[in-house]
GROMACS .gro file of N, CA, C and O in nm:
model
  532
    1UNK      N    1  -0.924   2.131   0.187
    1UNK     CA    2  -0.790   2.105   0.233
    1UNK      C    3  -0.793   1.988   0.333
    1UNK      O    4  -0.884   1.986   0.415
    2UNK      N    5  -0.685   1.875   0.333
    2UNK     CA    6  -0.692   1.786   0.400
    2UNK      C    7  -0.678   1.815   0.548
    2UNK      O    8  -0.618   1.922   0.556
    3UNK      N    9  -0.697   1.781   0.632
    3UNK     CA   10  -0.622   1.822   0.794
    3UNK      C   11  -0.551   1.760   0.851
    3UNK      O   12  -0.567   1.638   0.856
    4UNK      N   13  -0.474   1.808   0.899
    4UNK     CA   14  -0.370   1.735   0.936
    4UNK      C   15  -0.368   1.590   1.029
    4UNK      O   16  -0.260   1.533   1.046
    5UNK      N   17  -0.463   1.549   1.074
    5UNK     CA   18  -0.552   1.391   1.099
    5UNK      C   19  -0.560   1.341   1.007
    5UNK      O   20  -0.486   1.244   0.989
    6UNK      N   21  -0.663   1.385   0.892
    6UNK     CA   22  -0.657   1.298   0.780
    6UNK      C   23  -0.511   1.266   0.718
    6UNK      O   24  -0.493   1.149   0.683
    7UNK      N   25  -0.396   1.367   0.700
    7UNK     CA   26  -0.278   1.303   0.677
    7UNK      C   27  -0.197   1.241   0.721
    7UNK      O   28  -0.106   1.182   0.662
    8UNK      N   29  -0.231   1.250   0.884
    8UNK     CA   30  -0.177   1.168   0.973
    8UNK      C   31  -0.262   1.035   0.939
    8UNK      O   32  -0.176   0.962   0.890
    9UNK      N   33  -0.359   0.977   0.938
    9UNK     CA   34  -0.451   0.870   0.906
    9UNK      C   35  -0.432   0.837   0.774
    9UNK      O   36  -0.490   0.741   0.722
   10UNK      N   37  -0.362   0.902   0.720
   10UNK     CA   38  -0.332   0.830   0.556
   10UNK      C   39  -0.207   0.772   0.542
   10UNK      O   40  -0.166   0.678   0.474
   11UNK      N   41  -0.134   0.875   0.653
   11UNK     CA   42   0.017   0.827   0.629
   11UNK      C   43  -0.010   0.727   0.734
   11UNK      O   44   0.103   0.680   0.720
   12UNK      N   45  -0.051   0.667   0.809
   12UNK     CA   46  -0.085   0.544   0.836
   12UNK      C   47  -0.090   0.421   0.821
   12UNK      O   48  -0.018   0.328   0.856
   13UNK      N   49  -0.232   0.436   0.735
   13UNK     CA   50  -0.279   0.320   0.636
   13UNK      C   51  -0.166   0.303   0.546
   13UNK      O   52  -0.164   0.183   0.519
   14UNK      N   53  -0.071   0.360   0.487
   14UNK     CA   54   0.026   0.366   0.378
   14UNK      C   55   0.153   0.254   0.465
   14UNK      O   56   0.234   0.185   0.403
   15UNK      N   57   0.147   0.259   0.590
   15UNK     CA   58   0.245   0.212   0.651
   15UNK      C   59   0.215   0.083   0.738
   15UNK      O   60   0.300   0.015   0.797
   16UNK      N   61   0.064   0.060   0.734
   16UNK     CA   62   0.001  -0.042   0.767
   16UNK      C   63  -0.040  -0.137   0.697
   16UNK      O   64  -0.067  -0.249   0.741
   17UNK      N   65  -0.053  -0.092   0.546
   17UNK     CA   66  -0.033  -0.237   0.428
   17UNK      C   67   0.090  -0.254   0.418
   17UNK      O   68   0.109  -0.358   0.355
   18UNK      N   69   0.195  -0.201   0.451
   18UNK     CA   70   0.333  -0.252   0.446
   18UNK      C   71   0.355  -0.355   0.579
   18UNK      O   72   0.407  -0.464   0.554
   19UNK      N   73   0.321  -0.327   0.704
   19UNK     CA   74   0.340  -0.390   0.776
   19UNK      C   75   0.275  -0.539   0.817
   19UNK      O   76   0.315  -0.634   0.885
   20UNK      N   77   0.141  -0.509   0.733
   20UNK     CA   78   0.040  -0.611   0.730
   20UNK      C   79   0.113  -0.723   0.579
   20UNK      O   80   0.071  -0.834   0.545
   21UNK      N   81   0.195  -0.667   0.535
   21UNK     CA   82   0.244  -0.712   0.442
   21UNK      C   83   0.381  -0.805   0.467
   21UNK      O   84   0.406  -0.908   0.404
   22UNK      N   85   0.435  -0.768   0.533
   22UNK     CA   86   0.529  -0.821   0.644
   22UNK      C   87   0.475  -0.933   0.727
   22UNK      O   88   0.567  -1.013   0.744
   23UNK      N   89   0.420  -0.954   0.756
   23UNK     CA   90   0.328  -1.002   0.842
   23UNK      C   91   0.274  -1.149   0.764
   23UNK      O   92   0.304  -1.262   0.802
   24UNK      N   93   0.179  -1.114   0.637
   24UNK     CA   94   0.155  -1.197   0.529
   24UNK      C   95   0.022  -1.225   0.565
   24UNK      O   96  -0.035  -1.328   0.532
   25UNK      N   97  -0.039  -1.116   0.645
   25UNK     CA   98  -0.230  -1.103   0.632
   25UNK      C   99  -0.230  -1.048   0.560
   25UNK      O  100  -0.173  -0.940   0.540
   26UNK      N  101  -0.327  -1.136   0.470
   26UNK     CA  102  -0.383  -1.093   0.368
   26UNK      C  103  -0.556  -1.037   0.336
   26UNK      O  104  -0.616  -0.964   0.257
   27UNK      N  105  -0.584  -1.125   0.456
   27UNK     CA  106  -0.713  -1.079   0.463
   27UNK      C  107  -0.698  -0.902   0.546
   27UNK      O  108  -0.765  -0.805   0.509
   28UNK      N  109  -0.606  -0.900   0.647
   28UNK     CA  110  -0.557  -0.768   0.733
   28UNK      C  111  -0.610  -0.629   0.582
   28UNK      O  112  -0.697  -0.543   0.569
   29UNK      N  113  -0.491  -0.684   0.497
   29UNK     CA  114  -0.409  -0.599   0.368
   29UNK      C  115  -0.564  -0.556   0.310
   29UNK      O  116  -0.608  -0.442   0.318
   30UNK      N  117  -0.646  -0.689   0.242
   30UNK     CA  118  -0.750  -0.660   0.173
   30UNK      C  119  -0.839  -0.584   0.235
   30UNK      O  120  -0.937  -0.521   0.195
   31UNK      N  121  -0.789  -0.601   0.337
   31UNK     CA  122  -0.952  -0.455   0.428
   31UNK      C  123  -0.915  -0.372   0.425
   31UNK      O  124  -0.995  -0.291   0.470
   32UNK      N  125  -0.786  -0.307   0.382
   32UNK     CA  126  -0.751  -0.172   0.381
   32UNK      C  127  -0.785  -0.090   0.238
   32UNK      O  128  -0.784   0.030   0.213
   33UNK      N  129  -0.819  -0.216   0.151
   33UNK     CA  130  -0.905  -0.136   0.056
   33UNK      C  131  -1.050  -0.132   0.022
   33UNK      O  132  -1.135  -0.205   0.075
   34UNK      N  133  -1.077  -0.030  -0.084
   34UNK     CA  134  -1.249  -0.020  -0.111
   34UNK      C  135  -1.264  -0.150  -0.196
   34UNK      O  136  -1.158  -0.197  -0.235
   35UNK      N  137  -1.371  -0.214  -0.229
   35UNK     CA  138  -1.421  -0.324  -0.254
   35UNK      C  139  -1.352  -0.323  -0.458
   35UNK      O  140  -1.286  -0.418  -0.499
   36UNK      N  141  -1.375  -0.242  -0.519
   36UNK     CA  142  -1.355  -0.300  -0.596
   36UNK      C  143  -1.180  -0.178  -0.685
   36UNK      O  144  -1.147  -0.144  -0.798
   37UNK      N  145  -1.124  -0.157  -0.534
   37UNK     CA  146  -1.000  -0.135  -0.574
   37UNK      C  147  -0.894  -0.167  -0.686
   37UNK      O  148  -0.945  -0.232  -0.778
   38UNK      N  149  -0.763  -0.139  -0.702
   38UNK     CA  150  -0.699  -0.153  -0.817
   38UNK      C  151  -0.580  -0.129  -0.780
   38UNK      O  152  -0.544  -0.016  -0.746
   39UNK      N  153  -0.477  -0.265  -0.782
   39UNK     CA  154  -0.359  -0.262  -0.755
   39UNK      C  155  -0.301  -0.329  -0.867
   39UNK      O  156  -0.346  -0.433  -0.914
   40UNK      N  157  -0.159  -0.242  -0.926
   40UNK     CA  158  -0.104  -0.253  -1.020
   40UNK      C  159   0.038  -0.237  -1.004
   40UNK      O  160   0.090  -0.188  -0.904
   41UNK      N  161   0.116  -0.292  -1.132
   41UNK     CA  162   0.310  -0.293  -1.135
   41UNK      C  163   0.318  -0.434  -1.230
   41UNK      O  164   0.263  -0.497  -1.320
   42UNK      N  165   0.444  -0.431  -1.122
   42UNK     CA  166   0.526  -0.574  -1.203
   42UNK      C  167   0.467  -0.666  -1.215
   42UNK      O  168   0.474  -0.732  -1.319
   43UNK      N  169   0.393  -0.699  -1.117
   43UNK     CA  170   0.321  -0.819  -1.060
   43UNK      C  171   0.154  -0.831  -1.133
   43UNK      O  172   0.067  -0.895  -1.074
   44UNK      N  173   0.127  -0.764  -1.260
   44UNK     CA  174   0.020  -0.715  -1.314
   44UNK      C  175  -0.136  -0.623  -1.249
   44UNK      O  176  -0.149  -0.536  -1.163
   45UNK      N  177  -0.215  -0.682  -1.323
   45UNK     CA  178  -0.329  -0.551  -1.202
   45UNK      C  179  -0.434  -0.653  -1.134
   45UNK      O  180  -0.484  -0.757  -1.178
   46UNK      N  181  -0.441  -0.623  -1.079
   46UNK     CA  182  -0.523  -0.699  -0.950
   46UNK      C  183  -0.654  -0.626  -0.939
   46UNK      O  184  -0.647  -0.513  -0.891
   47UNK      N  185  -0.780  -0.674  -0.977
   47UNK     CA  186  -0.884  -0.608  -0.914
   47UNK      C  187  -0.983  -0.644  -0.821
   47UNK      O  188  -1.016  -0.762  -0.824
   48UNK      N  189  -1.054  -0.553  -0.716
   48UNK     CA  190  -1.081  -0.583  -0.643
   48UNK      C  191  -1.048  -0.647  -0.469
   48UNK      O  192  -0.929  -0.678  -0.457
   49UNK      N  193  -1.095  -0.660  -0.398
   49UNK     CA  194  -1.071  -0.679  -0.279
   49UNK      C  195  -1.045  -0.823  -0.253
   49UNK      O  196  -0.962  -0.882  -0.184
   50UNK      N  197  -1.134  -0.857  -0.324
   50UNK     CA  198  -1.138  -1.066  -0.292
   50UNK      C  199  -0.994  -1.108  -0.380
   50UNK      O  200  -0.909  -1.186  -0.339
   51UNK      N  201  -0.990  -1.032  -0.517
   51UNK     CA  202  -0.858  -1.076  -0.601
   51UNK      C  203  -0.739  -1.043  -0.526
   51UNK      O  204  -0.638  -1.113  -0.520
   52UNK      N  205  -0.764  -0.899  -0.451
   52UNK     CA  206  -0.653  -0.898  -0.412
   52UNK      C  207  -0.603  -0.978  -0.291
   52UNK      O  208  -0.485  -1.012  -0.286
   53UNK      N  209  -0.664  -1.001  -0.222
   53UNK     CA  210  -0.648  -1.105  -0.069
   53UNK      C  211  -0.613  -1.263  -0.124
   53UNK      O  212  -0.553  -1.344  -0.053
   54UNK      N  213  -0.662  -1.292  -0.271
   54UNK     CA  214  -0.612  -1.412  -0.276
   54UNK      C  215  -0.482  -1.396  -0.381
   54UNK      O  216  -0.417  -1.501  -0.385
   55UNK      N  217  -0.434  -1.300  -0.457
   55UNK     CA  218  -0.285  -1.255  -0.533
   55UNK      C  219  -0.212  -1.251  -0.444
   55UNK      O  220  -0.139  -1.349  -0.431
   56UNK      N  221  -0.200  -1.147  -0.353
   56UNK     CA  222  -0.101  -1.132  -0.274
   56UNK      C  223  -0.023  -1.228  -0.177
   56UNK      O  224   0.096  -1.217  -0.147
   57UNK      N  225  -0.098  -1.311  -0.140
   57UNK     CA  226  -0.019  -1.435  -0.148
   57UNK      C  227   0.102  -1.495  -0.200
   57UNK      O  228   0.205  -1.465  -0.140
   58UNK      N  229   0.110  -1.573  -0.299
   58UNK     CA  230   0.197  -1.600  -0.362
   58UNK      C  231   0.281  -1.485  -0.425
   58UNK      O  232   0.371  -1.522  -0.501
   59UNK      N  233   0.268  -1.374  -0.409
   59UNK     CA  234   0.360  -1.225  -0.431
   59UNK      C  235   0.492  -1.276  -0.294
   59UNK      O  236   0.609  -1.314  -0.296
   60UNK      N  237   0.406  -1.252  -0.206
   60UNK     CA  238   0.474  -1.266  -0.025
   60UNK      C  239   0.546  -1.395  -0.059
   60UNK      O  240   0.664  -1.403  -0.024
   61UNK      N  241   0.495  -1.490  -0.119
   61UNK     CA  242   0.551  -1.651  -0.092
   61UNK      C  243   0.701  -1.616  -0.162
   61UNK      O  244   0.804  -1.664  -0.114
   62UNK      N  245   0.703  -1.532  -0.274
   62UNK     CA  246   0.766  -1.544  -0.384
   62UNK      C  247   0.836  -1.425  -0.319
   62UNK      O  248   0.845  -1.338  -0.407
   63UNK      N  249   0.893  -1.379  -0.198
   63UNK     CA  250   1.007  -1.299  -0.154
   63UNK      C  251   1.103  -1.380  -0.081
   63UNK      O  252   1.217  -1.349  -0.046
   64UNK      N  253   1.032  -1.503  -0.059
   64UNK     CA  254   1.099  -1.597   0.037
   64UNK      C  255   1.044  -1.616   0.186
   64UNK      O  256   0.954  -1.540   0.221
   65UNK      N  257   1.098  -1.724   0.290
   65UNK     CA  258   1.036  -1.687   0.359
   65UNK      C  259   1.026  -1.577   0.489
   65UNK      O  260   0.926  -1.566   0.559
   66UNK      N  261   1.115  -1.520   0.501
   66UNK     CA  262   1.096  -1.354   0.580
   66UNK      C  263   1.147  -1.287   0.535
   66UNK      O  264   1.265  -1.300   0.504
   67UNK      N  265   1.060  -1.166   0.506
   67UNK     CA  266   1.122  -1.045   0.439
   67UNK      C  267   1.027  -0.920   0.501
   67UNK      O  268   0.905  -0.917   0.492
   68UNK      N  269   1.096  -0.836   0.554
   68UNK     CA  270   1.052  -0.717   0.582
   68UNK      C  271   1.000  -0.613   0.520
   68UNK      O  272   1.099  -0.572   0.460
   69UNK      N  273   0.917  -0.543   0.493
   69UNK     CA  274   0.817  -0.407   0.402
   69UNK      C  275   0.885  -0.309   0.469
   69UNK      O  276   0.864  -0.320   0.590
   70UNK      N  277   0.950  -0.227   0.445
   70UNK     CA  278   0.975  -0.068   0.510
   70UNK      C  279   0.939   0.044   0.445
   70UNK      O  280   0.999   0.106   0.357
   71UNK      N  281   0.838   0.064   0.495
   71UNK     CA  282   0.804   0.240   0.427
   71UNK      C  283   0.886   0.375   0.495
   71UNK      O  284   0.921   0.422   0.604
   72UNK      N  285   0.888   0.401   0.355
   72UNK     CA  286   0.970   0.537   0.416
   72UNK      C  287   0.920   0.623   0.271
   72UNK      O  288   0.881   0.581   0.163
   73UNK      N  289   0.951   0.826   0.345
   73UNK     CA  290   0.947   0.923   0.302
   73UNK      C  291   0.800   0.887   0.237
   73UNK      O  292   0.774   0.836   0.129
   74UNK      N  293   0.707   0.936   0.348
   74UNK     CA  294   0.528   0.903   0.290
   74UNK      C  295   0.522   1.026   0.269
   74UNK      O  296   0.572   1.108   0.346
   75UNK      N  297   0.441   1.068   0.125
   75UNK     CA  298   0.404   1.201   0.117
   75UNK      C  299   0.269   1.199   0.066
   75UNK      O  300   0.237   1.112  -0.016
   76UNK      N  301   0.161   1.313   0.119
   76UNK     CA  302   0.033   1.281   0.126
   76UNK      C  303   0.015   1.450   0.053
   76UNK      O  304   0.076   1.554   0.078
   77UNK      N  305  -0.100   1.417  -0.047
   77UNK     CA  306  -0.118   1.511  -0.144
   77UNK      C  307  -0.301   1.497  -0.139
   77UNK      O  308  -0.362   1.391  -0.146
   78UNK      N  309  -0.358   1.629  -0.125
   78UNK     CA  310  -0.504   1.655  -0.167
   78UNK      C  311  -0.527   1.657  -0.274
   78UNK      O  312  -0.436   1.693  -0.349
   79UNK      N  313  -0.652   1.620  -0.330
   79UNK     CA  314  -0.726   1.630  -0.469
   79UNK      C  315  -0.785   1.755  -0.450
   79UNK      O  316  -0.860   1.788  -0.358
   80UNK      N  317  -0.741   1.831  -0.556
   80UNK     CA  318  -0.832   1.979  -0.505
   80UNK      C  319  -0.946   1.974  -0.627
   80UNK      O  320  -0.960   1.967  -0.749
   81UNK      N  321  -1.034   1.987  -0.470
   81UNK     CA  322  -1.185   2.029  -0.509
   81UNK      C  323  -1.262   1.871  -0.420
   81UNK      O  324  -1.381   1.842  -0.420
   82UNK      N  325  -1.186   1.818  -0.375
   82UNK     CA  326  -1.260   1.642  -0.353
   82UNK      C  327  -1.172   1.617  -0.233
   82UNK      O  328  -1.065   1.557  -0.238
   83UNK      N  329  -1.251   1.689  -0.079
   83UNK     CA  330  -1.214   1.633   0.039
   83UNK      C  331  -1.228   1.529   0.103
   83UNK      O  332  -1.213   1.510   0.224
   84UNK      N  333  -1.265   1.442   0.002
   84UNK     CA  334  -1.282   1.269   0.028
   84UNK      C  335  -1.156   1.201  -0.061
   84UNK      O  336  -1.185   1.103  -0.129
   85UNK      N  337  -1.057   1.237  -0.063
   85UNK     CA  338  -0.969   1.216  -0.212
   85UNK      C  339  -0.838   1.233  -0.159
   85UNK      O  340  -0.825   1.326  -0.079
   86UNK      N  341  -0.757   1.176  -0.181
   86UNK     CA  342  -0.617   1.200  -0.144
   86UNK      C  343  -0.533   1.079  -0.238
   86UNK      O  344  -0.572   0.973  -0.288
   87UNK      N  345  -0.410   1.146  -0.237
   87UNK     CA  346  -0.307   1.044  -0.339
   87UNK      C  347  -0.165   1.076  -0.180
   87UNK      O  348  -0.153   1.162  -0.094
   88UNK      N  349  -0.095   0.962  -0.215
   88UNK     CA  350   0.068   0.930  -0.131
   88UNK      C  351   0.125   0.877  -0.259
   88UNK      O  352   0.081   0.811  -0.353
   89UNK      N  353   0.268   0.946  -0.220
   89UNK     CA  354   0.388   0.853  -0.279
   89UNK      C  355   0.504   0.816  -0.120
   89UNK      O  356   0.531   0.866  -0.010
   90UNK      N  357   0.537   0.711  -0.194
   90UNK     CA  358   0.631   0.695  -0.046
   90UNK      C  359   0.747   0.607  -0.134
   90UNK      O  360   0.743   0.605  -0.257
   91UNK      N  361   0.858   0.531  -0.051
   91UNK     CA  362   0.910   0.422  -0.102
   91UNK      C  363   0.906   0.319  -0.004
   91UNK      O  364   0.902   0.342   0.116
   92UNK      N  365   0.906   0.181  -0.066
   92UNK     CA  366   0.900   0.076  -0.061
   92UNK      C  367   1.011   0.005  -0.017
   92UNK      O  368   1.068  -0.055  -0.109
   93UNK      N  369   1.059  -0.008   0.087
   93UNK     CA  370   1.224  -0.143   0.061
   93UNK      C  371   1.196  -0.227   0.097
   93UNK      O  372   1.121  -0.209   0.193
   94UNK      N  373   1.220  -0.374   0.064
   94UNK     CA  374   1.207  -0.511   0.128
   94UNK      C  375   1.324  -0.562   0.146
   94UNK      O  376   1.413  -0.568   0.061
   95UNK      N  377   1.329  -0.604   0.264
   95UNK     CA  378   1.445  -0.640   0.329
   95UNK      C  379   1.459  -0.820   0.321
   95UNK      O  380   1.352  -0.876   0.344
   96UNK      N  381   1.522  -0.870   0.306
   96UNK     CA  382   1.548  -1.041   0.361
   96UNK      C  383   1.666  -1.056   0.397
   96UNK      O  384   1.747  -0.967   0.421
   97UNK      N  385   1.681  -1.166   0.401
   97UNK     CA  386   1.847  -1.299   0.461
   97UNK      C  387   1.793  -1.298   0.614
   97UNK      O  388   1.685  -1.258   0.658
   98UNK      N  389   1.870  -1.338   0.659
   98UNK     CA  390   1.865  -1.377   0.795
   98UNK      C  391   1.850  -1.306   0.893
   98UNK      O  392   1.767  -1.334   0.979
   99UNK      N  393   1.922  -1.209   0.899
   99UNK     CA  394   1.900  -1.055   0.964
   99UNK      C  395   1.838  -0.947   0.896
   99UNK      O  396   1.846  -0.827   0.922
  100UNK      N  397   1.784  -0.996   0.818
  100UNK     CA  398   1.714  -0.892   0.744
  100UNK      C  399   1.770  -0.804   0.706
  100UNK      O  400   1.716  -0.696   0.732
  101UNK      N  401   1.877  -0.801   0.643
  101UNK     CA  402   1.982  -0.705   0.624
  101UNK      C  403   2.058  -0.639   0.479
  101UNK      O  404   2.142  -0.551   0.461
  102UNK      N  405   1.994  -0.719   0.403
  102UNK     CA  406   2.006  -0.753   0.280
  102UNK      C  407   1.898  -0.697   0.194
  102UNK      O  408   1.785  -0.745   0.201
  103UNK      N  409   1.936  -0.549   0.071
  103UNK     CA  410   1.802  -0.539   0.037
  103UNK      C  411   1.765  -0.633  -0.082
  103UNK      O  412   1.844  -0.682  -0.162
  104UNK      N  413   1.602  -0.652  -0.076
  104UNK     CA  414   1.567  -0.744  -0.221
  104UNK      C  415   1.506  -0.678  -0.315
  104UNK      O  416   1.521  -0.694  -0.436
  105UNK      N  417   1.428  -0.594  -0.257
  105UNK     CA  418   1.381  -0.447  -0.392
  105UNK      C  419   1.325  -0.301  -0.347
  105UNK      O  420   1.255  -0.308  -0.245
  106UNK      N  421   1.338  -0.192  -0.393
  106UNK     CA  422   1.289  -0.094  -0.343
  106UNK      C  423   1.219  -0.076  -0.478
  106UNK      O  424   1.259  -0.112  -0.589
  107UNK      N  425   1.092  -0.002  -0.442
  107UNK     CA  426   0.997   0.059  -0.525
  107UNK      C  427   0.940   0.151  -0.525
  107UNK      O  428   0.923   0.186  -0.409
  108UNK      N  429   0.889   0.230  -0.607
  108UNK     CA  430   0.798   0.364  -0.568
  108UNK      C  431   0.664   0.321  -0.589
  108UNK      O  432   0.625   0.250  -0.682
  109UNK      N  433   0.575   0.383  -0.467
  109UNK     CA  434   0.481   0.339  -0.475
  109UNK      C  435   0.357   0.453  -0.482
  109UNK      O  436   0.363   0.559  -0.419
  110UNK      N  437   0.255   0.420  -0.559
  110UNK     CA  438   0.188   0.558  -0.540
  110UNK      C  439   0.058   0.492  -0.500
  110UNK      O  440   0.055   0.369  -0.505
  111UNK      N  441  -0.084   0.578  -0.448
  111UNK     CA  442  -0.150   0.512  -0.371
  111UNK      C  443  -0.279   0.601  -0.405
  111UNK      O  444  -0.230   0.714  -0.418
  112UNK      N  445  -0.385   0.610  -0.422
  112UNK     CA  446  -0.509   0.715  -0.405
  112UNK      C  447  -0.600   0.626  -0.316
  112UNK      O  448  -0.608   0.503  -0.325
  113UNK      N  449  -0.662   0.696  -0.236
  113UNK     CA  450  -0.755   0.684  -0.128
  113UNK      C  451  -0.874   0.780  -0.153
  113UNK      O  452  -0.874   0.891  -0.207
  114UNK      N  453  -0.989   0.696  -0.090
  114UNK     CA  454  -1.137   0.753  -0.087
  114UNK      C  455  -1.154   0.732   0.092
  114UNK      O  456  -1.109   0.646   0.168
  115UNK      N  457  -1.242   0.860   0.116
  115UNK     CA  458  -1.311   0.814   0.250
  115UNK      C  459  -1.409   0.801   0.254
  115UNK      O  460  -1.490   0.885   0.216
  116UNK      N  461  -1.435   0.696   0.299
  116UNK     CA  462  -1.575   0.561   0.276
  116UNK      C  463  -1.639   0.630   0.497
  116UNK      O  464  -1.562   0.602   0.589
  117UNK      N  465  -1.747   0.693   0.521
  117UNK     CA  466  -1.781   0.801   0.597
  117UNK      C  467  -1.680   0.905   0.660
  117UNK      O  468  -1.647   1.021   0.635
  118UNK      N  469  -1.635   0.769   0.790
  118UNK     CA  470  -1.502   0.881   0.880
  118UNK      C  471  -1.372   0.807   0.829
  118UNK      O  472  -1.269   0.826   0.893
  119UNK      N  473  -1.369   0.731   0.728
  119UNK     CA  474  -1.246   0.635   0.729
  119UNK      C  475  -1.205   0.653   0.574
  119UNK      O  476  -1.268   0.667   0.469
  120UNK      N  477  -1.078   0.647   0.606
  120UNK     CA  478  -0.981   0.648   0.504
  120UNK      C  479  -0.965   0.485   0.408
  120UNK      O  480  -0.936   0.392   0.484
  121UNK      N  481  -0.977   0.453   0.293
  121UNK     CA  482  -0.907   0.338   0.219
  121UNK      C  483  -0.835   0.344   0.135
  121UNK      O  484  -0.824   0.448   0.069
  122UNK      N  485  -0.770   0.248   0.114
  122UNK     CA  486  -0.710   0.238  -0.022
  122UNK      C  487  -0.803   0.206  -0.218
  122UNK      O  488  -0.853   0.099  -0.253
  123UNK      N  489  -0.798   0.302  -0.281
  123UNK     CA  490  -0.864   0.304  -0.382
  123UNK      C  491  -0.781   0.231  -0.485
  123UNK      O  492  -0.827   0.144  -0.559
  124UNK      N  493  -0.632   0.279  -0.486
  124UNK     CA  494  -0.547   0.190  -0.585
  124UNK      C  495  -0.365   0.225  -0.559
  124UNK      O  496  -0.317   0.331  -0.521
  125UNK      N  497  -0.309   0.126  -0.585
  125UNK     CA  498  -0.180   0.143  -0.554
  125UNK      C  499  -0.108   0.067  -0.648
  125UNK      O  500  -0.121  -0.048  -0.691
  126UNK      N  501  -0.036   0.150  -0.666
  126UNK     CA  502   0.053   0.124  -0.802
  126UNK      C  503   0.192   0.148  -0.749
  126UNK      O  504   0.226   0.253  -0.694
  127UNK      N  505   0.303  -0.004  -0.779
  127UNK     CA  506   0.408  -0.043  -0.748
  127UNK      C  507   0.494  -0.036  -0.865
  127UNK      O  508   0.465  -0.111  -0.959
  128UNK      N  509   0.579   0.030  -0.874
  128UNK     CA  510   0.716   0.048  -0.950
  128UNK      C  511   0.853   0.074  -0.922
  128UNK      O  512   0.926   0.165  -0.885
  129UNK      N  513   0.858  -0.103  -0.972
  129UNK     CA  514   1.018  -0.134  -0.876
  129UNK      C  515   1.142  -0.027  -0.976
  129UNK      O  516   1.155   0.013  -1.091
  130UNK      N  517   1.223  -0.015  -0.823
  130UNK     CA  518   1.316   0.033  -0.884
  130UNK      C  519   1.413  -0.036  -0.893
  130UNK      O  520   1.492   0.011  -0.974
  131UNK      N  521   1.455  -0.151  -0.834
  131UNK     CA  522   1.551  -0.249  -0.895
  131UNK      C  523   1.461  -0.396  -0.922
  131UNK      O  524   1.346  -0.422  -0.886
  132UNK      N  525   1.552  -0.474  -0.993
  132UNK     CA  526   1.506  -0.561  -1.052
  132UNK      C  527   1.491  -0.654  -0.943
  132UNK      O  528   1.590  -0.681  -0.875
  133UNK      N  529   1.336  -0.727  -0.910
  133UNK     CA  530   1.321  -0.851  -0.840
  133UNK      C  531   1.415  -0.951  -0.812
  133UNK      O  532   1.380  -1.052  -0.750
   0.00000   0.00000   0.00000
């Protein structure tokens, strides 16, 4: 069973590639996953850590230039039988215009994590917009 740290530390990281995403570190983003991770959606699949630090880029470029990540409703789920293992769903909104006020897409996002000794990563995250880009 997970403890309630580890879900606090997952729902975290879940809210810290969003913010690091906001932000537009990419190198930040790519350390939040395991080396040869797997991020997938609209935007096709991305593998690895180095692919992903240099994709995500032009993802960010291609929202314009400021746009806000907001995570909301993180929900953190155990792998039963594998206390190194956890999956989140949460949603996704990105905000732009000037005040940031304006939405540009919300998505569902789902996420599985490994813990690499005392630390939590991202193993793979899979983006599915719910409105159109």
């Amino acid at each position: 069973m997970l403890s309630p740290t580890d879900r606090l530390d997952i729902a975290d990281l879940v809210v810290r590639a969003d913010s690091l995403a906001t932000r537009r570190d990419a190198d930040g983003y790519a350390a939040l996953f395991i080396s040869n991770a797997l991020l997938d959606g609209a935007e096709g699949v991305h593998e690895g850590s180095d692919e992903l630090r240099r994709d995500v880029v032009p993802f960010w470029g291609g929202e314009g230039e400021a746009t806000i990540h907001v995570t909301l409703n993180v929900e953190v789920h155990e792998v039963q039988g594998n206390l190194n293992a956890a999956t989140a769903n949460s949603v996704l909104v990105i905000l732009a215009g000037d005040s940031a006020n304006t939405i540009r897409s919300v998505s569902l996002i789902e996420q599985e994590f490994l813990r690499d000794d005392e630390t939590w990563k991202i193993s793979r995250r899979t983006v599915k917009p719910v409105t159109p880009a």
